Structure formats: structure tokens, C-alpha cells
Coordinates of C-alpha atoms in Angstrom, one line a residue:
M1 CA -17.0 -28.9 -43.3
L2 CA -16.2 -26.9 -40.1
S3 CA -18.2 -27.7 -37.0
G4 CA -21.3 -25.5 -36.7
E5 CA -21.3 -24.4 -40.3
R6 CA -24.5 -24.6 -42.3
T7 CA -24.9 -25.2 -46.0
S8 CA -27.9 -23.0 -46.3
G9 CA -25.9 -19.8 -45.7
E10 CA -27.6 -19.1 -42.3
P11 CA -25.3 -17.5 -39.7
V12 CA -23.7 -19.9 -37.2
V13 CA -25.2 -19.6 -33.7
A14 CA -22.7 -19.8 -30.9
T15 CA -23.2 -22.7 -28.5
E16 CA -22.0 -23.4 -25.0
L17 CA -18.9 -25.0 -26.6
T18 CA -18.0 -21.9 -28.5
P19 CA -14.9 -20.3 -26.9
V20 CA -15.3 -16.9 -25.5
L21 CA -12.3 -14.6 -25.5
V22 CA -11.9 -12.4 -22.5
P23 CA -9.8 -9.3 -23.2
A24 CA -6.8 -8.7 -21.0
P25 CA -6.8 -5.6 -18.8
S26 CA -5.7 -2.6 -20.8
A27 CA -2.4 -0.9 -20.1
R28 CA -4.3 2.3 -19.1
G29 CA -6.5 0.4 -16.6
T30 CA -3.5 -1.4 -15.2
K31 CA -1.6 1.8 -14.7
C32 CA -4.6 3.4 -13.0
A33 CA -4.7 0.5 -10.6
L34 CA -0.9 0.8 -10.0
G35 CA -1.3 4.6 -9.5
A36 CA -3.9 3.9 -6.8
A37 CA -1.7 1.3 -5.2
V38 CA 1.3 3.7 -5.0
A39 CA -1.0 6.5 -3.6
A40 CA -2.2 4.0 -0.9
V41 CA 1.4 3.2 0.0
L42 CA 2.4 6.9 0.2
A43 CA -0.7 7.6 2.3
A44 CA 0.4 4.9 4.6
A45 CA 3.9 6.4 4.8
A46 CA 2.3 9.8 5.6
F47 CA 0.3 8.3 8.5
L48 CA 3.5 6.9 9.9
V49 CA 5.3 10.2 9.6
V50 CA 2.5 11.9 11.6
L51 CA 2.8 9.3 14.3
H52 CA 6.5 10.0 14.6
V53 CA 6.4 13.8 14.6
D54 CA 3.2 14.5 16.6
R55 CA 3.6 13.6 20.2
Y56 CA -0.1 13.6 20.8
W57 CA -0.9 10.9 18.3
G58 CA 2.3 8.9 18.9
P59 CA 3.7 9.5 22.4
I60 CA 6.3 6.8 22.3
D61 CA 10.1 6.8 21.9
P62 CA 10.9 5.9 18.3
V63 CA 14.4 4.6 19.3
S64 CA 13.3 2.0 21.8
A65 CA 9.6 1.4 21.2
M66 CA 8.5 -0.9 18.4
L67 CA 6.3 0.2 15.6
S68 CA 3.5 -2.0 16.8
D69 CA 3.4 0.0 20.0
Y70 CA 1.5 2.6 18.1
A71 CA -1.5 0.3 18.4
W72 CA -1.8 1.5 22.0
T73 CA -1.6 5.2 21.3
P74 CA -4.3 7.8 20.4
G75 CA -3.1 7.4 16.7
W76 CA -3.8 3.6 16.7
W77 CA -6.2 4.1 13.7
M78 CA -3.4 5.7 11.7
W79 CA -1.2 2.7 12.5
A80 CA -3.9 0.2 11.4
A81 CA -4.7 2.2 8.3
A82 CA -1.1 2.3 7.3
M83 CA -0.7 -1.4 7.5
L84 CA -4.0 -2.1 5.6
L85 CA -3.2 0.5 2.9
T86 CA 0.2 -1.0 2.4
S87 CA -1.2 -4.5 2.2
A88 CA -3.8 -3.4 -0.4
G89 CA -1.2 -1.6 -2.5
S90 CA 1.1 -4.6 -2.4
V91 CA -1.7 -6.9 -3.6
V92 CA -2.2 -4.7 -6.7
V93 CA 1.5 -4.7 -7.4
A94 CA 1.7 -8.5 -7.0
V95 CA -1.2 -9.1 -9.3
V96 CA 0.2 -7.0 -12.1
L97 CA 3.6 -8.6 -11.8
R98 CA 2.0 -12.0 -11.9
R99 CA -0.2 -11.2 -14.9
R100 CA 2.8 -9.9 -16.8
G101 CA 4.7 -13.1 -16.1
L102 CA 7.3 -11.6 -13.8
L103 CA 6.1 -12.9 -10.5
R104 CA 6.7 -16.7 -10.9
G105 CA 8.1 -19.5 -9.0
T106 CA 6.4 -21.1 -6.0
L107 CA 8.7 -19.6 -3.4
T108 CA 8.5 -16.1 -4.9
V109 CA 4.7 -16.2 -5.0
V110 CA 4.4 -17.5 -1.5
A111 CA 6.8 -14.9 -0.2
M112 CA 4.8 -12.0 -1.8
T113 CA 1.5 -13.5 -0.6
A114 CA 2.9 -13.8 2.9
W115 CA 3.9 -10.1 2.8
C116 CA 0.4 -9.0 1.8
A117 CA -1.3 -11.3 4.3
G118 CA 1.2 -10.6 7.1
L119 CA 0.6 -6.8 7.0
A120 CA -3.1 -7.3 7.2
A121 CA -2.7 -9.6 10.2
V122 CA -0.4 -7.1 11.9
A123 CA -3.2 -4.5 11.8
L124 CA -6.0 -6.9 12.8
F125 CA -4.2 -8.7 15.6
T126 CA -2.9 -6.2 18.1
K127 CA 0.4 -6.8 20.0
D128 CA 0.2 -7.4 23.7
P129 CA 1.0 -4.4 25.8
Q130 CA 4.5 -4.4 27.3
G131 CA 4.5 -6.3 30.6
N132 CA 1.1 -7.9 30.2
A133 CA 0.3 -11.6 29.9
V134 CA 0.9 -13.2 26.5
T135 CA -2.3 -13.8 24.6
W136 CA -3.1 -15.8 21.5
V137 CA -3.8 -12.5 19.7
G138 CA -0.4 -11.2 20.6
K139 CA 1.2 -14.5 19.4
V140 CA -0.5 -14.2 16.1
H141 CA 0.7 -10.6 15.8
L142 CA 4.3 -11.6 16.6
G143 CA 4.2 -14.3 14.0
A144 CA 2.7 -12.1 11.4
T145 CA 5.3 -9.4 12.1
G146 CA 8.2 -11.8 11.6
I147 CA 6.7 -13.3 8.4
S148 CA 6.0 -9.9 6.9
C149 CA 9.5 -8.5 7.8
V150 CA 11.2 -11.4 6.1
S151 CA 8.9 -12.1 3.1
L152 CA 9.2 -8.9 1.1
P153 CA 13.0 -8.8 1.0
L154 CA 12.9 -12.5 0.1
A155 CA 10.4 -11.9 -2.7
G156 CA 12.4 -8.9 -4.0
W157 CA 15.6 -10.8 -4.0
L158 CA 14.1 -13.8 -5.8
L159 CA 12.5 -11.6 -8.4
G160 CA 15.8 -9.8 -9.0
R161 CA 17.7 -13.1 -9.3
T162 CA 15.1 -14.6 -11.7
H163 CA 15.3 -11.7 -14.1
R164 CA 18.9 -10.5 -13.6
N165 CA 19.8 -11.4 -17.2
A166 CA 16.5 -10.6 -18.8
P167 CA 16.8 -7.8 -21.5
G168 CA 14.9 -4.7 -20.3
W169 CA 14.6 -5.8 -16.7
R170 CA 18.2 -5.8 -15.5
G171 CA 18.0 -2.4 -13.9
Y172 CA 14.9 -3.3 -11.9
A173 CA 16.3 -6.7 -11.1
R174 CA 19.5 -5.2 -9.7
W175 CA 17.7 -2.7 -7.5
S176 CA 15.3 -5.3 -6.3
R177 CA 18.2 -7.6 -5.2
I178 CA 20.1 -4.7 -3.6
T179 CA 17.2 -3.5 -1.5
G180 CA 16.3 -7.0 -0.6
L181 CA 19.8 -7.8 0.6
A182 CA 20.1 -4.4 2.4
A183 CA 17.4 -5.3 4.8
V184 CA 19.1 -8.5 6.0
P185 CA 21.5 -6.9 8.5
F186 CA 18.5 -5.3 10.3
F187 CA 17.1 -8.7 11.1
L188 CA 20.2 -9.5 13.2
P189 CA 19.3 -7.5 16.3
F190 CA 16.2 -9.5 16.6
L191 CA 17.4 -12.9 15.4
I192 CA 20.6 -13.1 17.5
P193 CA 18.9 -12.6 20.9
F194 CA 16.1 -14.9 19.9
A195 CA 18.6 -17.6 18.9
A196 CA 20.6 -17.2 22.1
N197 CA 17.5 -17.5 24.2
V198 CA 16.4 -20.7 22.4
A199 CA 19.9 -22.3 22.4
F200 CA 21.3 -21.2 25.8
G201 CA 18.4 -19.8 27.7
Q202 CA 20.1 -16.4 28.0
H203 CA 18.3 -13.1 27.3
L204 CA 20.8 -10.9 25.5
P205 CA 20.2 -7.1 25.7
T206 CA 18.8 -5.4 22.7
V207 CA 19.8 -1.9 21.7
A208 CA 17.7 0.6 19.8
T209 CA 15.5 -2.1 18.4
G210 CA 12.8 0.5 17.6
L211 CA 15.3 2.5 15.4
V212 CA 16.5 -0.7 13.8
E213 CA 13.0 -1.8 13.0
R214 CA 12.2 1.7 11.5
L215 CA 15.2 1.6 9.2
M216 CA 14.2 -1.9 8.1
A217 CA 10.7 -0.6 7.4
V218 CA 12.1 2.2 5.2
L219 CA 14.1 -0.3 3.2
E220 CA 11.0 -2.4 2.7
L221 CA 9.1 0.6 1.5
V222 CA 11.8 1.3 -1.0
E223 CA 11.7 -2.3 -2.1
L224 CA 7.9 -2.1 -2.6
L225 CA 8.2 1.1 -4.7
V226 CA 10.9 -0.6 -6.8
L227 CA 8.5 -3.4 -7.5
A228 CA 5.7 -0.9 -8.3
G229 CA 7.9 0.8 -10.8
W230 CA 8.8 -2.5 -12.3
A231 CA 5.1 -3.4 -12.6
W232 CA 4.4 0.0 -14.2
R233 CA 7.1 -0.5 -16.8
A234 CA 5.8 -4.0 -17.5
A235 CA 2.3 -2.7 -18.1
E236 CA 3.4 -0.5 -21.0

């Protein structure tokens, strides 16, 4: 006789031990969430474009000034909104990839989580103004900036490497690896002077760091959209 079954023919009453099945999110609901995530990322990109073309909202030199310098311009709120919107959109993409079994492996999960958290920290902890004393807030901002810059290309490359031979995912895996690796050369103008300063105590000149950082940001945006497209395909 099965547990909970009655010989009198009365219906079995579920107890606290009866398993309750929770339905998985529907493909339609998942795609709606991904659509909102992509819309958030595109809105963030639009805010950044406005900061670059409108001299009132973003009166800084895009070739030499860093992206974080927009936090000290009249368009500071667009800068903060862009970072928070991108972070929120990235969280949705990461959750879908995780639920579909694509985002796996400790290092890959940590890298994707660091990207999402790093962007939020960049918005919430403002960089120190140029020439001012270094504060703990500015140190947190610098750390979050470095982490977020490295983490998404790393996550994309790891995802691509994991699924490079998986049927149906080879195209997404290839582009994820390509965009992840393409961002690496743009780290060098920041890493080499830093390493020289630590090793030899010499401050090497940096050239067009603002432009280099912006090109790296474009590649990371492309990487994020590749991952969003991958998540969309996996949700079908």
C-alpha cells in the first residue's frame, strides 16, 4: 500500500511531507525579462552617447578624461543611471544563463557576479576629483572599476571555452571568446604603468587613456549583448 493511501476510497490529503512542484519560468516570461534587460542596457548606452555629444551635460575631453569623470559634470545622474541600468540588465542575463545551465563553474559565476556588483559600486562610490586627496570612497571606486573591467571579458571567455564544442552553442561560444579576448589589449595602457610604478617606482606617461577606456567599454557592451542573445536562444 502506498503511503497516505486509504482503503475506504477517501481522497488522500496532502501533508507537509507531500512534495510541491514549482513550475519553471515560462519561455515567454524569461524572454520578457531579457527584453527588459536589453532595453536597460541600450538606455544606458544612450545616456553615455548624450554625455559624449552634449557639451553641457558632459564638458570633458573624451580622449584624455576617464569615463568616471562624468560623475563631476552636470550629467552625473546619467552616468550613475547608465552604470546601474547596465548592472541590472547584466543580473537578468546572468540569472537566465545560470538557470539554463550555461553559466557554470565557480570562476565563471564569480566573474559574472563581480561584473554586476562592480558596476553598481562604480555608480555608488564616486571617484576622487583629479588633484584632490585620496579618500576611501575613491579607493573603493578604483577597485570596483578594475574588477568590473576585467570580470566581464573573463566571464565571456570562460563561457565560450566551456561550450566551444557544444552542439547549438558553438557560434555564441566563438563570439563570446572573441569579444572577451579583444578587450585584453585595452588593459595594457593601464596595467603597464601601474606595474612599472609598483616594480620600479617610476610613473610612465599614459596616452589617450580616456579613448582607450571608451573602446574597451564598447567591446564590453558587445560582449554583454552577445551573452544576452545567447540567453535568449537558450530560453526558447
